Amino acid sequence: MEHSFKNQIGLVCVILLLPALCNSQDSFTDSRATYYGSPDCYGNPRGACGFGEYGKTINDGSVAGVSRLWKNGTGCGACYQVRCKIPQYCDENGAYVVVTDYGEGDRTDFIMSPRGYSRLGRNAEASEVLFKYGVVDVEYRRVPCKYNGNIVYKVHEHSKYPDYFAILILYVDGTNDVTSVEIWQEDCQEWRPLRRTFGAVFDTAYPPNGEINLRFQVSGSAGVYWVQSKNAIPSDWKAGAAYDTEIQLT
């Protein structure tokens, strides 16, 4: 079933990614954070994860590029709690950001959108001071992502029906990483791996005719396992369209 990607973005923009402490990474890791320029303070729609507008607006624009947490693109979509370490200015809960890009510089693990970076501060005045610092010491931990909805397949805009098919997997709950994606090859009766093109984008040339069935490998607290969508992508799929998998992970 085709999913309204625009409506899903609107829904997720108002969701606060609060940590479920019983499932979060218990300890914090020391690091540094900075921010990048943005005309509207949101994320970068051209981020290296390939998320497009999703990467700009997800989590109300509180997003970040990461360096060592990038993990060759597997880290795309992960959620983190980031707290700066200047008591008189920094909020005790810090900011909750979603990884949508790759970035590095000045020994930083997080290069945050202005909206994300501003949430490190206790109030507007404190945030203004932190912007003047430019780079701050932080501590971070991974926390579960929480979305009000199912995992969605988005056909990447670069796809060209029917000869080239590229896919993104969005709204992955919990602390799960999507490590690989496979497509069902009906004539061979086997699953065939898609190529990780860049970031979170997986693709194949000359996809099978007819409905497209996909499964993806998940690595998380429950181990490594495969999940198959309950809905096939229709045979007349369209670039830019999003399709509901009817799957939720915890």
XYZ file of C-alpha atoms in Angstrom:
250
model
C 0.000 0.000 0.000
C 1.408 3.372 -0.999
C 2.166 5.523 2.013
C 1.822 9.303 2.178
C 5.424 10.297 2.799
C 4.525 13.972 3.118
C 1.993 13.229 5.832
C 4.411 10.934 7.644
C 7.025 13.703 7.719
C 4.473 16.060 9.222
C 3.671 13.517 11.915
C 7.238 12.765 12.824
C 8.257 16.414 12.945
C 6.275 16.845 16.152
C 7.530 13.697 17.845
C 10.047 14.164 20.636
C 12.626 11.394 20.631
C 12.654 10.860 24.376
C 14.952 8.161 25.751
C 13.548 4.922 27.055
C 16.132 4.656 29.774
C 15.717 0.942 30.367
C 16.748 0.309 26.763
C 19.299 3.070 26.322
C 23.031 2.780 26.313
C 23.761 3.128 30.045
C 27.006 5.069 29.972
C 27.926 8.298 28.230
C 30.948 8.743 25.965
C 32.969 11.978 26.041
C 33.336 13.890 22.797
C 32.894 17.322 21.203
C 30.130 18.903 19.166
C 29.740 21.853 16.836
C 27.117 23.038 14.360
C 26.840 23.811 10.659
C 25.298 26.754 8.876
C 21.713 26.447 7.669
C 19.487 29.212 6.282
C 16.411 27.884 8.098
C 18.186 26.114 11.014
C 16.878 22.708 9.857
C 18.919 19.782 8.586
C 20.706 19.396 5.270
C 18.446 17.781 2.611
C 21.592 16.844 0.674
C 23.089 14.928 3.601
C 25.288 11.915 2.916
C 22.694 9.455 4.232
C 20.553 10.167 1.167
C 17.450 10.963 3.227
C 16.507 14.105 1.287
C 13.685 16.139 2.845
C 13.311 13.486 5.562
C 16.842 14.335 6.668
C 15.936 18.009 6.844
C 12.758 17.841 8.885
C 12.886 14.636 10.939
C 12.762 15.249 14.709
C 11.782 18.870 14.046
C 15.155 19.415 12.388
C 17.248 18.294 15.381
C 19.707 16.236 13.359
C 23.452 15.757 13.115
C 26.282 14.660 10.927
C 28.637 12.217 12.644
C 32.164 10.949 12.063
C 33.136 7.681 13.758
C 29.463 6.872 14.413
C 28.836 6.926 10.658
C 29.832 3.256 10.340
C 29.961 3.287 6.522
C 26.355 4.463 6.394
C 24.981 1.874 8.815
C 24.785 4.601 11.463
C 22.271 6.593 9.402
C 19.007 7.092 11.278
C 20.405 6.313 14.735
C 19.227 8.485 17.645
C 21.494 9.997 20.312
C 21.199 12.016 23.475
C 23.923 14.687 23.518
C 24.688 16.831 26.588
C 27.236 19.628 26.757
C 29.373 20.068 29.860
C 29.283 23.725 30.895
C 26.945 23.629 33.932
C 25.857 27.264 33.883
C 24.730 27.036 30.237
C 23.961 23.403 29.412
C 20.597 21.701 29.850
C 20.821 18.560 31.979
C 18.926 16.496 29.413
C 20.667 17.970 26.407
C 19.520 17.448 22.829
C 18.099 14.385 21.081
C 19.356 14.156 17.521
C 18.945 11.820 14.564
C 21.945 10.968 12.365
C 21.277 12.125 8.811
C 24.729 13.057 7.499
C 28.467 12.448 7.651
C 30.781 15.159 8.952
C 34.047 15.591 10.815
C 36.288 18.356 12.011
C 38.172 19.594 15.064
C 37.877 16.221 16.866
C 34.064 16.384 16.908
C 31.720 13.398 16.809
C 28.638 15.551 16.204
C 28.144 18.390 13.724
C 24.612 19.407 14.575
C 21.921 21.415 12.845
C 21.396 24.809 14.483
C 18.039 23.592 15.858
C 19.738 20.612 17.470
C 22.701 22.572 18.799
C 20.427 25.236 20.334
C 18.746 22.538 22.443
C 21.989 21.914 24.302
C 21.368 25.162 26.192
C 19.318 25.680 29.345
C 17.421 28.564 27.723
C 17.616 30.896 24.735
C 20.266 33.104 26.325
C 22.428 30.098 27.231
C 22.072 28.693 23.718
C 23.262 32.006 22.306
C 26.408 31.746 24.422
C 27.004 28.162 23.234
C 26.761 29.316 19.603
C 29.533 31.814 20.368
C 31.702 28.983 21.710
C 31.368 27.262 18.349
C 32.668 23.924 19.651
C 31.774 22.471 23.054
C 32.724 19.412 25.059
C 29.853 16.945 25.232
C 28.914 13.489 26.366
C 26.573 11.278 24.387
C 24.804 7.948 24.396
C 22.626 6.120 21.914
C 18.908 6.047 22.732
C 16.006 4.266 21.051
C 14.261 6.029 18.185
C 10.496 6.200 18.658
C 8.039 6.914 15.849
C 4.253 6.734 15.768
C 3.995 4.420 12.800
C 5.420 1.519 10.862
C 8.707 1.193 9.017
C 8.388 2.700 5.546
C 10.140 1.932 2.266
C 10.836 5.082 0.260
C 11.776 4.625 -3.375
C 14.697 6.979 -3.908
C 14.187 9.887 -6.306
C 17.103 8.664 -8.455
C 15.167 5.495 -9.305
C 14.066 5.139 -12.941
C 11.157 2.827 -13.624
C 11.582 0.047 -14.656
C 15.365 -0.208 -15.097
C 16.910 1.161 -11.906
C 15.574 0.734 -8.379
C 16.942 2.390 -5.216
C 15.415 2.265 -1.751
C 15.608 3.846 1.688
C 14.256 2.276 4.880
C 12.764 4.906 7.196
C 11.280 5.143 10.708
C 13.295 2.284 12.216
C 12.384 2.127 15.919
C 14.635 1.174 18.803
C 18.422 0.960 18.674
C 18.448 -1.084 15.473
C 20.744 -0.743 12.466
C 19.786 -1.899 8.975
C 22.927 -3.651 7.764
C 21.773 -5.082 4.412
C 18.766 -5.374 2.110
C 17.761 -8.203 -0.248
C 15.243 -8.435 -3.090
C 13.288 -11.585 -4.023
C 14.200 -12.949 -7.446
C 11.150 -14.965 -8.485
C 12.661 -16.652 -11.546
C 15.611 -17.943 -9.518
C 13.601 -18.528 -6.335
C 16.242 -16.801 -4.213
C 17.008 -13.620 -2.319
C 19.540 -11.373 -4.035
C 21.478 -8.660 -2.152
C 21.110 -5.016 -3.046
C 24.204 -2.817 -3.156
C 24.702 -0.134 -0.512
C 25.261 2.766 -2.874
C 25.940 5.447 -0.267
C 24.699 6.214 3.218
C 21.358 4.468 3.720
C 20.608 4.040 -0.012
C 20.487 0.501 -1.457
C 20.054 -0.133 -5.173
C 19.966 -2.582 -8.074
C 19.877 -2.339 -11.844
C 17.094 -4.160 -13.699
C 14.868 -5.081 -10.737
C 12.447 -7.995 -11.173
C 9.238 -7.441 -13.108
C 6.037 -7.410 -11.102
C 5.704 -6.757 -7.389
C 8.916 -6.186 -5.458
C 9.432 -8.071 -2.225
C 12.215 -6.940 0.084
C 13.717 -8.074 3.331
C 16.280 -6.316 5.464
C 18.833 -7.432 8.006
C 18.596 -5.802 11.414
C 21.343 -5.591 14.010
C 20.253 -4.528 17.483
C 19.759 -5.529 21.082
C 17.930 -8.696 19.949
C 20.878 -9.780 17.807
C 21.109 -10.009 14.023
C 18.063 -11.193 12.108
C 16.067 -10.731 8.895
C 12.711 -8.951 8.616
C 10.483 -9.203 5.538
C 7.908 -6.585 4.665
C 4.278 -7.636 5.010
C 3.457 -5.560 1.933
C 5.023 -5.919 -1.510
C 5.957 -2.787 -3.421
C 3.561 -2.650 -6.387
C 4.746 -3.493 -9.885
C 4.127 0.088 -11.069
C 6.306 1.627 -8.343
C 7.191 5.293 -8.616
C 10.353 7.200 -7.767
C 9.783 9.240 -4.606
C 6.822 7.163 -3.415
C 6.754 5.628 0.064
C 5.203 2.277 0.940
C 4.167 1.008 4.359
C 5.785 -2.282 5.444
C 3.286 -2.846 8.306
C 6.301 -3.652 10.497
C 7.388 -2.061 13.761
C 10.623 -2.904 15.567
C 11.209 -2.451 19.282
